[in-house]
Amino acid sequence: MSSPAIVTIDQQLSDLVGTLNEEEWKRGYWEQGEFYAREHLMPPSIIDAFMEDVEIVRPKINRNFIPGHKKGGSVSFYLLQRHAPSILALYHHEGWINFLSQLAGVPLLLCPESDPHSCALYFYTEAGDHIGWHYDTSYYKGDRFTVLVGLRDQSTSKLMCRLHTKEPGKSEEERALTTKPGAYVFFNGDKLYHAVTPCGPQEERIVLTLQYVTNPAMGLAHRWFSNMKDAVGYFGWSALFGKPSR
Ligand SMILES: [Fe+2]
């Protein structure tokens, strides 16, 4: 049975989803090439609950560094599943998933529980932490969609987004977004080219990411490549075996 705190988070999320103008969001999402962002979406009461979860898992951050591409810290789904009930309540929230499915125009599903990215935290807490330009490529048989929620941002770091890169006849557009607490970004991973600019000294930026898919099946070769990328680039080798790093 859910704790009273989780019931409250569930209710707050339901209330929030009930206030959103689906038609306006849908129009914005498709006009921008399957990308939509809001500077303020989640209220402080929800973000505070997520930050309580963050502080519990913070000692378990896995730091990673790929020269020329990325540097930062991550906490995988496996740890969040055990220690972050409020964050999991968002990831699993039925009204939330239905709303995102309406935007995407296709039913969205949770990633398999074996995927450490399903729901994860990214920490940019040291000078130079960043990630280079990339797509959130889907290794699944279906499309993969990313949600980002800003949790803390005391940094000069920006989320850089390049829209319409795969739409012939459309001019590319570049956006530089700050992800302050409560900020929301949603996009089709294979459509949005994006990066995070380096943090300065004494800065901190923490972002929650949720992944949804249209078909959670994955071929063996893609599974192998995806596992290697996660182990090296994000969550460490223990993530390969579905175990927390500590
Ligand atoms: Fe990404």
Short mmCIF file of C-alpha atoms and ligand atoms in Angstrom, two decimals:
data_model
loop_
_atom_site.label_atom_id
_atom_site.label_comp_id
_atom_site.label_asym_id
_atom_site.label_seq_id
_atom_site.Cartn_x
_atom_site.Cartn_y
_atom_site.Cartn_z
CA MET A 1 0.00 0.00 0.00
CA SER A 2 1.29 3.50 -0.85
CA SER A 3 2.40 5.81 1.96
CA PRO A 4 0.40 9.01 2.61
CA ALA A 5 3.27 11.06 1.10
CA ILE A 6 3.00 9.13 -2.19
CA VAL A 7 -0.78 9.46 -2.25
CA THR A 8 -0.23 13.21 -1.94
CA ILE A 9 2.28 13.26 -4.80
CA ASP A 10 -0.11 11.19 -6.93
CA GLN A 11 -2.94 13.60 -6.21
CA GLN A 12 -0.81 16.66 -6.91
CA LEU A 13 0.27 15.18 -10.22
CA SER A 14 -3.32 14.37 -11.15
CA ASP A 15 -4.35 17.93 -10.29
CA LEU A 16 -1.46 19.33 -12.32
CA VAL A 17 -2.24 17.23 -15.40
CA GLY A 18 -5.88 18.32 -15.11
CA THR A 19 -4.86 21.97 -15.54
CA LEU A 20 -2.89 21.47 -18.77
CA ASN A 21 -4.29 22.58 -22.10
CA GLU A 22 -3.79 19.49 -24.21
CA GLU A 23 -4.52 21.14 -27.57
CA GLU A 24 -2.06 23.98 -26.95
CA TRP A 25 0.67 21.58 -25.86
CA LYS A 26 0.05 19.25 -28.78
CA ARG A 27 0.25 22.11 -31.28
CA GLY A 28 3.51 23.35 -29.72
CA TYR A 29 4.97 19.85 -29.71
CA TRP A 30 4.33 19.15 -33.40
CA GLU A 31 5.19 22.66 -34.64
CA GLN A 32 8.59 22.31 -33.01
CA GLY A 33 9.42 18.93 -34.52
CA GLU A 34 8.30 16.69 -31.63
CA PHE A 35 9.72 18.88 -28.90
CA TYR A 36 8.01 20.94 -26.21
CA ALA A 37 9.41 22.76 -23.18
CA ARG A 38 7.98 24.77 -20.31
CA GLU A 39 10.14 26.88 -18.02
CA HIS A 40 7.81 26.29 -15.05
CA LEU A 41 5.61 23.22 -14.81
CA MET A 42 6.10 21.33 -11.55
CA PRO A 43 5.24 23.30 -8.38
CA PRO A 44 7.80 23.62 -5.54
CA SER A 45 5.90 21.11 -3.36
CA ILE A 46 6.50 18.35 -5.94
CA ILE A 47 10.09 19.37 -6.62
CA ASP A 48 10.81 19.41 -2.85
CA ALA A 49 9.55 15.81 -2.59
CA PHE A 50 11.80 14.79 -5.52
CA MET A 51 14.77 16.55 -3.90
CA GLU A 52 14.24 14.52 -0.71
CA ASP A 53 14.71 11.41 -2.88
CA VAL A 54 17.76 13.00 -4.54
CA GLU A 55 19.50 13.57 -1.22
CA ILE A 56 19.00 9.92 -0.27
CA VAL A 57 20.66 8.60 -3.46
CA ARG A 58 23.28 11.37 -3.80
CA PRO A 59 26.00 9.34 -1.97
CA LYS A 60 25.57 6.63 -4.62
CA ILE A 61 26.29 8.77 -7.69
CA ASN A 62 28.32 7.06 -10.40
CA ARG A 63 30.79 9.56 -11.93
CA ASN A 64 31.71 9.08 -15.58
CA PHE A 65 34.00 10.70 -18.10
CA ILE A 66 34.24 10.11 -21.83
CA PRO A 67 36.91 12.48 -23.20
CA GLY A 68 35.46 14.85 -25.78
CA HIS A 69 31.86 13.80 -25.12
CA LYS A 70 30.66 13.83 -21.53
CA LYS A 71 31.53 14.25 -17.88
CA GLY A 72 29.12 14.10 -14.96
CA GLY A 73 27.34 11.91 -12.46
CA SER A 74 24.33 9.59 -12.77
CA VAL A 75 22.01 7.56 -10.60
CA SER A 76 20.24 4.72 -12.40
CA PHE A 77 16.69 3.42 -12.29
CA TYR A 78 17.81 0.50 -10.10
CA LEU A 79 18.69 2.83 -7.24
CA LEU A 80 15.71 5.10 -7.76
CA GLN A 81 13.42 2.07 -7.71
CA ARG A 82 14.64 1.29 -4.18
CA HIS A 83 15.11 4.74 -2.72
CA ALA A 84 13.06 7.34 -4.62
CA PRO A 85 9.31 6.73 -4.13
CA SER A 86 8.18 10.23 -5.14
CA ILE A 87 10.20 10.18 -8.38
CA LEU A 88 8.87 6.70 -9.19
CA ALA A 89 5.34 7.98 -8.53
CA LEU A 90 5.84 10.47 -11.37
CA TYR A 91 7.38 7.92 -13.72
CA HIS A 92 4.45 5.53 -13.20
CA HIS A 93 1.65 8.10 -12.98
CA GLU A 94 -1.12 6.97 -15.30
CA GLY A 95 -2.62 10.42 -15.98
CA TRP A 96 0.85 11.78 -16.74
CA ILE A 97 1.65 8.95 -19.17
CA ASN A 98 -1.73 9.35 -20.85
CA PHE A 99 -1.13 13.07 -21.30
CA LEU A 100 2.30 12.47 -22.86
CA SER A 101 0.77 9.80 -25.11
CA GLN A 102 -1.78 12.33 -26.35
CA LEU A 103 1.04 14.75 -27.24
CA ALA A 104 3.08 12.07 -28.97
CA GLY A 105 0.01 10.72 -30.77
CA VAL A 106 0.87 7.15 -29.80
CA PRO A 107 0.47 5.10 -26.58
CA LEU A 108 3.62 5.38 -24.48
CA LEU A 109 4.86 2.55 -22.29
CA LEU A 110 7.37 2.25 -19.48
CA CYS A 111 10.81 0.98 -20.46
CA PRO A 112 11.60 -2.57 -19.34
CA GLU A 113 12.80 -2.68 -15.73
CA SER A 114 16.18 -3.87 -16.99
CA ASP A 115 16.85 -0.45 -18.56
CA PRO A 116 18.84 1.71 -16.10
CA HIS A 117 17.84 4.87 -18.06
CA SER A 118 14.08 4.30 -17.57
CA CYS A 119 14.08 6.89 -14.89
CA ALA A 120 17.43 8.37 -13.84
CA LEU A 121 19.15 11.38 -12.32
CA TYR A 122 21.97 13.34 -13.94
CA PHE A 123 24.27 15.43 -11.79
CA TYR A 124 26.42 18.24 -13.15
CA THR A 125 28.30 19.12 -9.98
CA GLU A 126 31.95 19.61 -10.96
CA ALA A 127 33.58 22.21 -13.16
CA GLY A 128 33.42 21.10 -16.78
CA ASP A 129 30.56 18.62 -16.32
CA HIS A 130 28.67 18.55 -19.61
CA ILE A 131 27.40 16.32 -22.41
CA GLY A 132 28.17 16.83 -26.09
CA TRP A 133 25.68 16.97 -28.97
CA HIS A 134 23.65 13.79 -29.40
CA TYR A 135 20.25 12.27 -30.04
CA ASP A 136 18.60 10.04 -27.42
CA THR A 137 18.72 7.27 -30.01
CA SER A 138 16.20 4.49 -29.59
CA TYR A 139 17.72 1.00 -29.52
CA TYR A 140 14.22 -0.34 -29.02
CA LYS A 141 12.02 -1.61 -31.83
CA GLY A 142 9.75 1.35 -31.13
CA ASP A 143 10.39 5.07 -30.65
CA ARG A 144 11.89 6.41 -27.44
CA PHE A 145 10.67 9.58 -25.77
CA THR A 146 12.52 11.64 -23.16
CA VAL A 147 11.13 13.81 -20.39
CA LEU A 148 13.50 16.11 -18.50
CA VAL A 149 12.50 17.78 -15.24
CA GLY A 150 14.74 20.44 -13.70
CA LEU A 151 15.34 19.78 -9.99
CA ARG A 152 18.13 22.19 -9.10
CA ASP A 153 20.04 24.73 -11.13
CA GLN A 154 22.66 26.92 -9.56
CA SER A 155 24.74 26.99 -12.71
CA THR A 156 25.51 28.78 -15.95
CA SER A 157 24.99 25.50 -17.80
CA LYS A 158 22.43 25.46 -20.62
CA LEU A 159 20.48 22.70 -22.34
CA MET A 160 21.12 23.37 -26.02
CA CYS A 161 18.42 22.08 -28.39
CA ARG A 162 18.54 22.00 -32.18
CA LEU A 163 15.09 21.57 -33.71
CA HIS A 164 14.04 20.27 -37.16
CA THR A 165 17.43 18.64 -37.93
CA LYS A 166 15.76 15.76 -39.75
CA GLU A 167 12.96 17.63 -41.50
CA PRO A 168 13.83 18.38 -45.13
CA GLY A 169 12.73 21.86 -46.21
CA LYS A 170 12.56 23.18 -42.64
CA SER A 171 15.16 25.55 -41.23
CA GLU A 172 16.96 24.36 -38.12
CA GLU A 173 16.37 26.36 -34.95
CA GLU A 174 18.59 26.45 -31.88
CA ARG A 175 17.38 27.08 -28.33
CA ALA A 176 19.40 27.55 -25.15
CA LEU A 177 17.27 26.51 -22.17
CA THR A 178 17.86 26.82 -18.46
CA THR A 179 16.33 23.98 -16.46
CA LYS A 180 15.39 25.66 -13.21
CA PRO A 181 13.46 23.63 -10.60
CA GLY A 182 10.11 22.66 -12.11
CA ALA A 183 11.17 23.09 -15.75
CA TYR A 184 9.89 20.47 -18.20
CA VAL A 185 11.14 19.27 -21.58
CA PHE A 186 9.60 16.48 -23.68
CA PHE A 187 10.84 15.18 -27.01
CA ASN A 188 11.18 12.26 -29.39
CA GLY A 189 14.74 11.05 -28.74
CA ASP A 190 15.58 10.46 -32.40
CA LYS A 191 14.36 13.93 -33.45
CA LEU A 192 15.98 16.40 -31.05
CA TYR A 193 19.72 17.05 -31.32
CA HIS A 194 20.84 18.32 -27.93
CA ALA A 195 23.75 18.99 -25.56
CA VAL A 196 24.48 20.44 -22.13
CA THR A 197 27.13 23.17 -21.87
CA PRO A 198 29.87 22.83 -19.21
CA CYS A 199 29.26 23.81 -15.59
CA GLY A 200 31.56 26.36 -14.00
CA PRO A 201 33.35 25.88 -10.67
CA GLN A 202 31.13 25.63 -7.56
CA GLU A 203 28.05 25.15 -9.73
CA GLU A 204 25.37 22.51 -9.52
CA ARG A 205 22.66 21.34 -11.89
CA ILE A 206 20.48 18.28 -11.24
CA VAL A 207 18.03 16.92 -13.78
CA LEU A 208 15.57 14.04 -13.64
CA THR A 209 15.00 12.10 -16.84
CA LEU A 210 12.14 9.74 -17.68
CA GLN A 211 12.10 7.49 -20.72
CA TYR A 212 9.02 6.04 -22.40
CA VAL A 213 8.84 3.81 -25.46
CA THR A 214 6.26 2.70 -28.01
CA ASN A 215 7.58 -0.88 -28.19
CA PRO A 216 9.89 -2.14 -25.43
CA ALA A 217 11.30 -5.05 -27.47
CA MET A 218 14.98 -4.81 -28.45
CA GLY A 219 17.12 -6.90 -30.79
CA LEU A 220 20.15 -8.70 -29.32
CA ALA A 221 22.79 -6.57 -31.09
CA HIS A 222 21.11 -3.36 -29.98
CA ARG A 223 20.84 -4.72 -26.43
CA TRP A 224 24.60 -5.39 -26.37
CA PHE A 225 25.49 -1.94 -27.68
CA SER A 226 23.05 -0.23 -25.33
CA ASN A 227 24.46 -2.13 -22.31
CA MET A 228 28.05 -1.17 -23.19
CA LYS A 229 27.10 2.49 -23.61
CA ASP A 230 25.31 2.55 -20.25
CA ALA A 231 28.16 0.84 -18.39
CA VAL A 232 30.88 3.09 -19.80
CA GLY A 233 29.00 6.35 -20.16
CA TYR A 234 26.52 6.41 -17.33
CA PHE A 235 25.98 3.95 -14.53
CA GLY A 236 29.05 1.69 -14.24
CA TRP A 237 29.48 -2.03 -14.85
CA SER A 238 27.24 -3.09 -11.96
CA ALA A 239 24.32 -1.62 -13.92
CA LEU A 240 24.82 -4.39 -16.48
CA PHE A 241 23.68 -6.87 -13.87
CA GLY A 242 20.81 -4.84 -12.52
CA LYS A 243 22.51 -4.10 -9.24
CA PRO A 244 23.17 -0.77 -7.55
CA SER A 245 26.83 0.28 -7.52
CA ARG A 246 26.85 0.16 -3.70
FE FE B 1 20.17 13.22 -24.12
#
